[in-house]
Structure formats: C-alpha cells, structure tokens
Coordinates of C-alpha atoms in Angstrom, one line a residue:
M30 CA 112.5 84.8 118.8
F31 CA 109.3 85.2 120.9
D32 CA 107.3 82.6 122.8
L33 CA 104.1 84.5 122.6
T34 CA 103.0 84.2 126.2
L35 CA 101.6 86.7 128.6
S36 CA 104.5 86.2 130.9
E37 CA 106.9 87.1 128.1
A38 CA 104.8 90.3 127.2
M39 CA 105.1 91.3 130.9
A40 CA 108.8 90.7 130.9
L41 CA 109.3 92.7 127.7
D42 CA 107.4 95.6 129.3
E43 CA 109.7 95.4 132.4
Q44 CA 112.7 95.6 130.1
D45 CA 111.3 98.6 128.1
D46 CA 113.1 101.8 129.0
L47 CA 110.4 103.8 127.3
A48 CA 107.6 102.2 129.3
P49 CA 107.4 105.2 131.8
F50 CA 106.3 107.5 129.0
R51 CA 102.9 105.7 128.9
Q52 CA 102.1 107.4 132.2
A53 CA 102.3 110.8 130.4
F54 CA 99.1 110.1 128.4
V55 CA 95.5 110.0 129.5
I56 CA 94.4 106.3 129.6
D57 CA 90.8 106.5 130.6
D58 CA 90.0 102.8 130.1
P59 CA 92.9 100.4 131.0
D60 CA 91.1 97.5 129.3
L61 CA 90.9 99.3 126.0
I62 CA 93.6 98.2 123.6
Y63 CA 94.4 101.3 121.4
L64 CA 96.0 100.4 118.1
D65 CA 95.0 103.5 116.1
G66 CA 97.7 105.9 117.1
N67 CA 98.7 106.0 113.5
S68 CA 95.5 107.9 112.8
L69 CA 95.0 109.8 116.1
G70 CA 97.5 109.8 118.9
R71 CA 96.5 109.6 122.6
L72 CA 96.0 112.8 124.6
P73 CA 99.2 113.9 126.6
R74 CA 98.3 114.7 130.2
A75 CA 100.3 118.0 129.9
T76 CA 98.0 119.1 127.0
V77 CA 95.0 119.2 129.4
G78 CA 96.6 121.6 131.7
L79 CA 98.1 123.7 128.9
L80 CA 94.7 124.2 127.2
Q81 CA 93.0 125.0 130.5
E82 CA 95.7 127.6 131.2
M83 CA 95.4 129.1 127.6
V84 CA 91.6 129.4 127.9
T85 CA 91.4 130.7 131.5
R86 CA 94.4 132.9 131.8
Q87 CA 95.9 133.7 128.3
W88 CA 92.5 134.2 126.6
G89 CA 90.3 134.9 129.6
Q90 CA 92.6 137.3 131.5
R91 CA 95.3 138.5 129.2
L92 CA 93.1 138.7 126.1
I93 CA 94.9 140.3 123.1
R94 CA 98.0 141.0 125.2
S95 CA 98.8 137.2 124.8
W96 CA 99.8 137.8 121.2
N97 CA 102.9 139.6 122.5
E98 CA 103.4 137.0 125.2
G99 CA 104.1 134.0 123.1
W100 CA 101.1 133.5 120.7
F101 CA 102.7 135.4 117.8
T102 CA 105.9 133.2 117.6
L103 CA 104.1 129.8 118.4
S104 CA 104.1 128.6 114.8
R105 CA 107.7 129.0 114.5
R106 CA 108.6 127.7 118.0
V107 CA 106.8 124.5 117.6
G108 CA 108.2 124.1 114.1
E109 CA 111.7 124.4 115.5
K110 CA 111.0 121.6 117.9
I111 CA 109.6 119.4 115.1
A112 CA 112.8 120.2 113.2
G113 CA 114.7 118.5 116.0
I114 CA 112.8 115.3 115.4
L115 CA 113.2 115.4 111.6
H116 CA 116.8 116.5 111.4
A117 CA 116.1 119.9 109.7
H118 CA 117.5 123.3 110.6
P119 CA 115.3 125.1 113.1
D120 CA 114.4 127.8 110.5
E121 CA 113.2 125.2 107.9
I122 CA 109.9 124.0 109.5
I123 CA 106.8 126.0 110.6
I124 CA 103.3 125.2 111.5
A125 CA 100.7 126.3 109.0
D126 CA 97.2 125.3 107.9
S127 CA 96.2 121.6 107.2
T128 CA 98.4 119.0 105.5
S129 CA 96.4 119.4 102.3
V130 CA 96.6 123.1 102.1
N131 CA 100.3 123.0 102.9
L132 CA 100.8 120.4 100.2
Y133 CA 98.9 122.6 97.7
K134 CA 101.1 125.6 98.5
L135 CA 104.3 123.6 98.0
V136 CA 103.1 121.8 94.9
V137 CA 102.2 125.0 93.1
A138 CA 105.5 126.6 94.3
A139 CA 107.5 123.7 93.0
L140 CA 105.8 123.7 89.6
H141 CA 106.5 127.4 89.2
A142 CA 110.1 126.8 90.1
R143 CA 110.4 124.3 87.2
P144 CA 109.1 126.1 84.1
G145 CA 109.2 124.1 80.9
R146 CA 108.7 120.8 82.8
H147 CA 105.3 119.2 82.6
T148 CA 105.1 116.1 84.7
I149 CA 104.3 115.4 88.4
I150 CA 105.1 111.8 89.4
S151 CA 103.7 109.9 92.3
D152 CA 102.6 106.3 93.2
D153 CA 99.3 104.6 94.0
L154 CA 100.4 104.0 97.6
N155 CA 100.2 107.7 98.2
F156 CA 97.4 109.0 100.4
P157 CA 94.5 109.7 98.0
S158 CA 94.1 113.3 99.3
D159 CA 97.6 114.0 98.1
L160 CA 96.6 112.8 94.6
Y161 CA 93.5 115.0 94.7
I162 CA 95.7 118.0 95.6
F163 CA 98.0 117.2 92.6
Q164 CA 95.0 117.1 90.3
G165 CA 93.8 120.4 91.5
A166 CA 97.1 122.2 91.6
R167 CA 98.5 121.3 88.3
G168 CA 98.0 123.7 85.4
N169 CA 96.6 122.7 82.0
E170 CA 100.1 122.1 80.8
H171 CA 101.0 119.6 83.5
Q172 CA 100.3 115.8 83.6
L173 CA 100.1 113.6 86.7
R174 CA 101.7 110.1 86.4
I175 CA 100.6 107.7 89.2
L176 CA 102.9 104.6 89.1
P177 CA 101.5 101.3 90.4
S178 CA 103.0 99.4 93.3
P179 CA 104.1 96.0 92.1
D180 CA 102.2 94.2 94.8
G181 CA 100.1 96.8 96.7
I182 CA 102.7 96.8 99.5
H183 CA 106.1 98.0 98.3
G184 CA 106.9 101.2 96.5
P185 CA 107.6 101.0 92.7
V186 CA 111.3 102.0 93.0
P187 CA 112.5 100.7 89.6
A188 CA 109.5 102.2 87.9
L189 CA 110.1 105.6 89.6
A190 CA 113.8 105.5 88.5
A191 CA 112.7 104.7 84.9
A192 CA 109.9 107.4 84.8
L193 CA 112.0 110.3 86.1
D194 CA 113.4 112.4 83.3
E195 CA 114.0 116.0 82.1
D196 CA 110.3 116.6 81.8
T197 CA 109.7 115.8 85.5
A198 CA 109.0 119.0 87.5
L199 CA 108.1 117.3 90.8
L200 CA 108.2 113.9 92.5
S201 CA 105.9 113.6 95.5
L202 CA 105.5 110.5 97.6
S203 CA 104.4 109.5 101.1
H204 CA 107.5 108.6 102.9
T205 CA 105.6 105.8 104.8
A206 CA 102.6 104.5 102.9
F207 CA 99.3 104.9 104.7
K208 CA 98.0 101.3 104.0
S209 CA 101.0 99.0 104.0
G210 CA 103.5 101.0 106.0
Y211 CA 106.2 100.7 103.3
T212 CA 108.8 103.3 103.9
Y213 CA 111.0 104.7 101.1
D214 CA 114.7 105.3 101.3
M215 CA 114.4 109.1 101.3
A216 CA 118.0 109.9 100.4
A217 CA 118.1 107.4 97.5
I218 CA 114.8 108.5 96.0
T219 CA 115.7 112.2 96.4
A220 CA 119.0 111.6 94.6
L221 CA 117.2 110.0 91.7
A222 CA 114.9 113.0 91.2
H223 CA 117.7 115.5 91.6
D224 CA 119.8 113.6 89.0
V225 CA 117.2 114.8 86.4
G226 CA 116.7 118.2 87.9
A227 CA 113.3 117.5 89.5
L228 CA 112.2 118.7 92.9
V229 CA 111.0 116.3 95.7
L230 CA 108.1 116.8 98.1
W231 CA 107.7 114.3 100.9
D232 CA 104.5 113.6 102.9
L233 CA 105.7 112.7 106.4
S234 CA 102.4 112.1 108.0
H235 CA 103.0 108.4 108.8
S236 CA 106.7 109.0 109.6
A237 CA 107.0 112.0 111.8
G238 CA 107.5 110.8 115.4
A239 CA 107.8 107.1 114.6
V240 CA 110.4 106.7 111.8
P241 CA 113.8 108.5 111.7
V242 CA 113.7 111.2 109.0
D243 CA 116.8 113.1 108.0
L244 CA 115.6 116.0 105.8
R245 CA 119.0 117.7 106.0
G246 CA 121.1 114.7 105.1
S247 CA 118.8 113.4 102.4
G248 CA 118.8 116.7 100.5
A249 CA 115.1 116.9 100.5
D250 CA 113.6 120.0 99.0
L251 CA 110.1 120.2 100.5
A252 CA 108.0 118.2 102.9
V253 CA 104.6 118.4 104.8
G254 CA 103.1 116.4 107.6
C255 CA 100.3 116.2 110.0
T256 CA 100.7 116.5 113.8
Y257 CA 97.8 114.5 115.1
K258 CA 99.2 111.0 114.6
Y259 CA 102.5 110.1 116.3
L260 CA 103.1 113.7 117.3
N261 CA 99.9 113.5 119.5
G262 CA 98.8 117.0 118.6
G263 CA 95.0 116.3 118.8
P264 CA 92.2 116.0 116.3
G265 CA 92.5 118.4 113.4
A266 CA 95.7 119.9 114.7
P267 CA 97.4 122.1 112.1
A268 CA 100.2 120.6 110.1
F269 CA 103.8 121.5 109.5
L270 CA 105.7 122.2 106.3
F271 CA 109.4 122.1 105.5
V272 CA 111.2 124.2 103.0
R273 CA 115.0 123.9 102.6
R274 CA 116.9 127.1 103.4
D275 CA 118.1 127.7 99.9
W276 CA 114.5 127.6 98.5
Q277 CA 112.9 129.9 101.0
Q278 CA 113.6 133.2 99.3
T279 CA 112.9 132.0 95.7
L280 CA 109.7 129.8 95.9
Q281 CA 106.5 131.7 95.3
Q282 CA 103.9 131.0 97.9
P283 CA 100.6 130.8 96.0
I284 CA 98.2 131.6 98.9
S285 CA 99.7 134.9 100.0
G286 CA 98.3 136.4 103.2
W287 CA 99.2 138.8 105.9
F288 CA 101.1 136.4 108.1
G289 CA 103.5 135.8 105.2
Q290 CA 104.0 139.6 104.5
R291 CA 107.5 140.9 105.1
N292 CA 106.3 143.8 107.3
Q293 CA 103.0 142.4 108.6
F294 CA 101.8 145.2 110.8
A295 CA 102.7 148.0 108.4
L296 CA 99.5 146.8 106.7
G297 CA 100.6 148.0 103.3
L298 CA 98.3 147.4 100.3
A299 CA 100.9 145.6 98.2
Y300 CA 102.1 142.0 99.1
E301 CA 105.8 141.5 99.7
A302 CA 106.7 138.0 100.8
S303 CA 109.0 137.6 103.9
G304 CA 112.5 136.3 103.2
D305 CA 112.3 133.2 105.4
I306 CA 110.0 130.3 106.3
T307 CA 107.3 132.6 107.4
R308 CA 106.4 133.4 103.8
F309 CA 104.6 130.1 103.7
L310 CA 102.2 131.3 106.4
T311 CA 98.9 132.7 105.1
G312 CA 96.3 133.7 107.8
T313 CA 95.9 133.8 111.5
P314 CA 96.7 130.4 113.0
P315 CA 94.2 128.5 115.2
L316 CA 96.0 129.1 118.5
L317 CA 94.4 126.6 120.8
S318 CA 95.0 123.6 118.5
L319 CA 98.4 124.9 117.6
A320 CA 99.4 125.1 121.2
A321 CA 98.2 121.5 121.8
I322 CA 100.9 120.2 119.5
E323 CA 103.8 121.2 121.7
P324 CA 103.4 118.8 124.7
G325 CA 103.4 115.7 122.5
V326 CA 106.4 117.0 120.6
D327 CA 108.3 117.6 123.9
L328 CA 107.6 114.0 124.9
L329 CA 109.1 112.7 121.6
L330 CA 112.2 114.9 122.0
D331 CA 112.6 113.6 125.5
A332 CA 112.3 110.0 124.4
G333 CA 114.5 110.3 121.3
I334 CA 113.6 109.2 117.8
N335 CA 116.3 106.4 117.7
R336 CA 115.0 104.8 120.9
L337 CA 111.5 105.1 119.6
R338 CA 112.4 103.5 116.3
A339 CA 114.1 100.6 118.0
K340 CA 111.1 99.9 120.1
S341 CA 108.7 100.3 117.1
M342 CA 110.7 97.8 115.0
K343 CA 110.8 95.3 117.9
Q344 CA 107.1 95.7 118.6
T345 CA 106.0 95.3 114.9
E346 CA 108.3 92.2 114.7
Y347 CA 106.5 91.0 117.9
L348 CA 103.1 91.6 116.3
I349 CA 104.2 89.8 113.0
A350 CA 105.3 86.8 115.1
F351 CA 101.6 86.5 116.3
W352 CA 100.5 86.7 112.6
Q353 CA 102.8 83.9 111.6
A354 CA 102.0 81.6 114.5
W355 CA 98.3 82.4 115.1
L356 CA 96.7 84.3 112.3
Q357 CA 98.2 83.1 109.1
P358 CA 96.6 79.7 109.5
L359 CA 93.3 81.6 109.9
G360 CA 93.5 83.2 106.5
F361 CA 95.3 86.4 107.3
T362 CA 97.9 87.8 105.0
L363 CA 100.7 90.1 105.8
N364 CA 100.0 93.3 103.9
S365 CA 103.1 95.2 105.1
P366 CA 106.8 94.8 104.3
R367 CA 108.5 91.8 106.0
D368 CA 111.8 93.8 106.1
P369 CA 111.6 96.0 109.3
A370 CA 114.0 98.6 107.6
R371 CA 111.3 99.2 105.0
R372 CA 108.3 99.1 107.4
G373 CA 106.9 102.0 109.4
S374 CA 105.2 101.8 112.7
H375 CA 102.0 100.1 111.7
V376 CA 101.2 96.6 110.4
S377 CA 98.4 95.8 108.0
L378 CA 96.9 92.4 108.0
G379 CA 94.7 91.3 105.2
H380 CA 91.6 89.1 105.5
A381 CA 88.5 88.6 103.4
E382 CA 86.3 89.5 106.4
A383 CA 88.6 92.4 107.6
A384 CA 85.7 94.9 107.7
R385 CA 83.5 92.7 109.9
I386 CA 86.5 91.6 112.0
D387 CA 87.3 95.3 112.6
R388 CA 83.7 95.9 113.8
A389 CA 83.7 92.9 116.1
L390 CA 87.0 94.1 117.7
I391 CA 85.7 97.6 118.3
E392 CA 82.2 96.8 119.4
E393 CA 82.7 93.6 121.3
M394 CA 86.4 93.1 122.2
N395 CA 87.4 96.6 123.2
V396 CA 90.2 96.8 120.7
L397 CA 90.6 99.8 118.5
P398 CA 92.4 99.3 115.2
D399 CA 91.2 100.7 111.8
F400 CA 90.2 99.3 108.4
R401 CA 91.3 100.3 105.0
R402 CA 89.7 99.0 101.8
P403 CA 89.7 96.4 100.4
D404 CA 90.9 94.1 103.2
N405 CA 93.4 95.8 105.4
L406 CA 93.2 95.7 109.2
R407 CA 95.7 98.3 110.3
L408 CA 97.4 98.0 113.7
G409 CA 99.3 101.0 114.7
I410 CA 102.2 100.9 117.1
A411 CA 102.8 104.2 118.9
P412 CA 106.0 103.4 120.9
L413 CA 105.6 106.1 123.4
Y414 CA 102.6 104.4 124.9
T415 CA 101.9 101.0 123.2
S416 CA 102.9 98.2 125.5
Y417 CA 103.8 94.6 124.7
Q418 CA 100.9 93.5 126.8
D419 CA 98.7 95.6 124.6
I420 CA 99.8 93.7 121.6
F421 CA 99.5 90.4 123.3
T422 CA 96.0 91.1 124.4
A423 CA 94.9 92.5 121.0
M424 CA 96.3 89.4 119.2
T425 CA 94.5 87.1 121.7
R426 CA 91.2 88.9 121.2
L427 CA 91.7 89.1 117.4
R428 CA 92.3 85.3 117.3
Q429 CA 89.1 84.7 119.3
V430 CA 87.0 86.9 116.9
V431 CA 88.0 84.6 114.0
T432 CA 88.0 81.2 115.7
D433 CA 84.7 81.8 117.4
R434 CA 83.4 83.5 114.2
L435 CA 82.2 86.5 116.3
Y436 CA 82.5 88.7 113.2
E437 CA 79.6 86.9 111.5
K438 CA 77.0 88.8 113.5
Y439 CA 78.2 92.1 112.0
A440 CA 77.2 93.6 108.6
P441 CA 80.2 94.7 106.4
D442 CA 78.8 98.2 106.4
M443 CA 81.3 100.5 108.0
P444 CA 80.9 103.8 110.0
A445 CA 81.7 107.1 108.3
V446 CA 85.2 107.2 109.9
T447 CA 87.2 103.9 109.8

C-alpha cells in the first residue's frame, strides 16, 4: 500500500486537502517532529492575537464591562461549538472546570439518579484519574468493578456485557483508551447499559476532535472531555461536559455554586438550580484559558470531523506500515488495535527499551512522542497539522535510535511529565 520513501511522503502531503490547516498553527522549529498532540495540541496562531486582545482591551480597557460584552456567555458559546463536533444539541454541552471535577459532578449525579443500585463498572484501560474519581465519589453503599482488558489493547466488551445487570448504576469508560487507542462502539455499549437500566458516562478526552462522536445518535446520557488535546485549547484549559436534554432538569449537581443558580444575580441565600445545562456550572470560569479554546474549535469545525477522521485513519495506517516493515524486526510490538475502525488517532508501539528510546528521541533526535508504562511509546497523529513527512522523518529517526543503539547512553529514569 505504501512504498515508505520520502518522495511518497511528499506526494501524500501534496494530495492532502487538509494540509493548508498546518499554516494555522505556530510551528517555531520546522525540524521538530511533534507527535504528542494527543497530550497537548499545538498553539493556533489565532489564539495568540485573541489573548493579546483580551488582555489589552477587554481586561485592560473595558475591565468589568467585558462581562456584559461576551464574557458571561462564553462557557455556553464555546460549548455550543463543541456540540457541533460531537453531534449533540447546542444546549447539551458547556465548558466548566477540569475534566476530573466535571467527571466527579456527573458520577455523583448519576448515582443519585439510580437509588437502590450499587455498582459502578469500568475497565482497566480507563484513564487512572477517572478511576480515582470513581473511588472518591462512590458512597459506602457502592462498589467499583474494574474489568480487565483481555490483552491490554482492546476493551473487554464480552465481559462488560456479562457484568451489566440490574444492580449497575453507572457504566463509565474512556471512549478512546489513553494507552492503546482502542475506541469503543459508543452506540452498542450504551445500548447494553440501557438494557439493564444503567446510565452511561463517556470520557471523550482522546476522541473529541479526532474521532467521530455521535452523542445524540448513540443515546449517551453523560460525557466529559478535555480541550487541550485535539481541540488545541492550551495547557490546563477548562473541560467540557455533556448532559442529555432530558436529564438536565432532574440530575442533582453535587457542587452547587452561584453560576449554576437559577437567578444568579438576585444573590438569594437559598440555592435553586437552573433548569438547563448551566446548572452544572459552579464558580466563576477562568476566562483567559476558556477563551483560548475557541480558535482551535473553529479550525476543527472548518475542517470537518469526517475529513479529519479519514486523514487520521490513513496516517495511522501509514505509521503502522513503517512498524511492520522497519520496526517489528527490531523488537517493536504493535500495542494498538490493528483494525482502524477500532483505533483512535494515536499509535502505541511497545519495546523493552521504550523509556530510553523515548529519551533519545526527545533529547537527541528532535522528535517529541510520549511514554506510558510499562513499554508504550505513544505517537499521536493530529490530522490538522501532522504531515506525512513528519511521520516519515520520525520513523527514520526512530529506526536510527535503535539500529545505532543511541538509547543506551540514557538512563531509564523519566522526567516528571512523560
């Protein structure tokens, strides 16, 4: 399918109708191959100007008047745009807090909505922070069941189907697993949970902006997701949450605050939750980081999620072709699904020396992937700006690190952030 030459990589870039979007991002070092967009997206050029304008004019000149000139509705406005990416109604998504805080709010709300049920079900592919939230949010009467993946790559679908029963209050999974990139069939899994009367809460952090998500069509109840990966919202940008319309007036938000109050500026002493998605807000949002989300979302809407997905699938297949031809003989395993329909937009390659290989790539070869224990070298494809030449060059440098044994000069100790 691919001949794995530089000339072919250049030809594929010439044929790529999304290639012009790369110019919309700050690329300070053209020689740097950035394959960590699944952890932190690149900076959109428009974000630079927007933040300068917010600081100098909106904050510096307009001061508190800016709340009535766009700040107050920003959480909802950006949420409506993200809803366009995730096929939700515009009034079903809002920006609020971090992913973990949003997850906590929705877990507690879901458990209260299913009294008499005692089980939360998840899997061991889920992001550990999600599991920590489940452990802290469940009451004494609830148990958490973490079902093991059969191979560390694929989700335990048959085990999930067998585990779901009338005692299940909540099923919560990462739609796309953070290590392997395995992506669940959202509609099928949601239907399994609904068949036994359980609610479903999806973590979309590794899906939003890279994998088509149909929250409306799948019947999903609840979802959360971060904005700093494929949505390119910036480090620590606030997260989004989704609550299906028919749950918005009945779920009890456990962290009640004045931004979720029905008549906020009446400043009454008794809390009365608003009747729409804003009831899941709590406190004053971080406006600068919230505003920084919008330019990246606008780029995704302009590109279109179906075009992005088509390029992502082709590029991950391209990367896997290098693994099969160049890297498998050097001891690398494929730690992601081989089926592109079940694979997100990153590829994990396993190697006994993955930690040291990662360090050599970063410190010596000007390639930025990331490492996840025990042996995963994660290579993130962000189709808005990742080129085929990026992938070709990264694979060439990765092969050199191993064939020339460049990794041997590095200790396996990893920096605090990997």
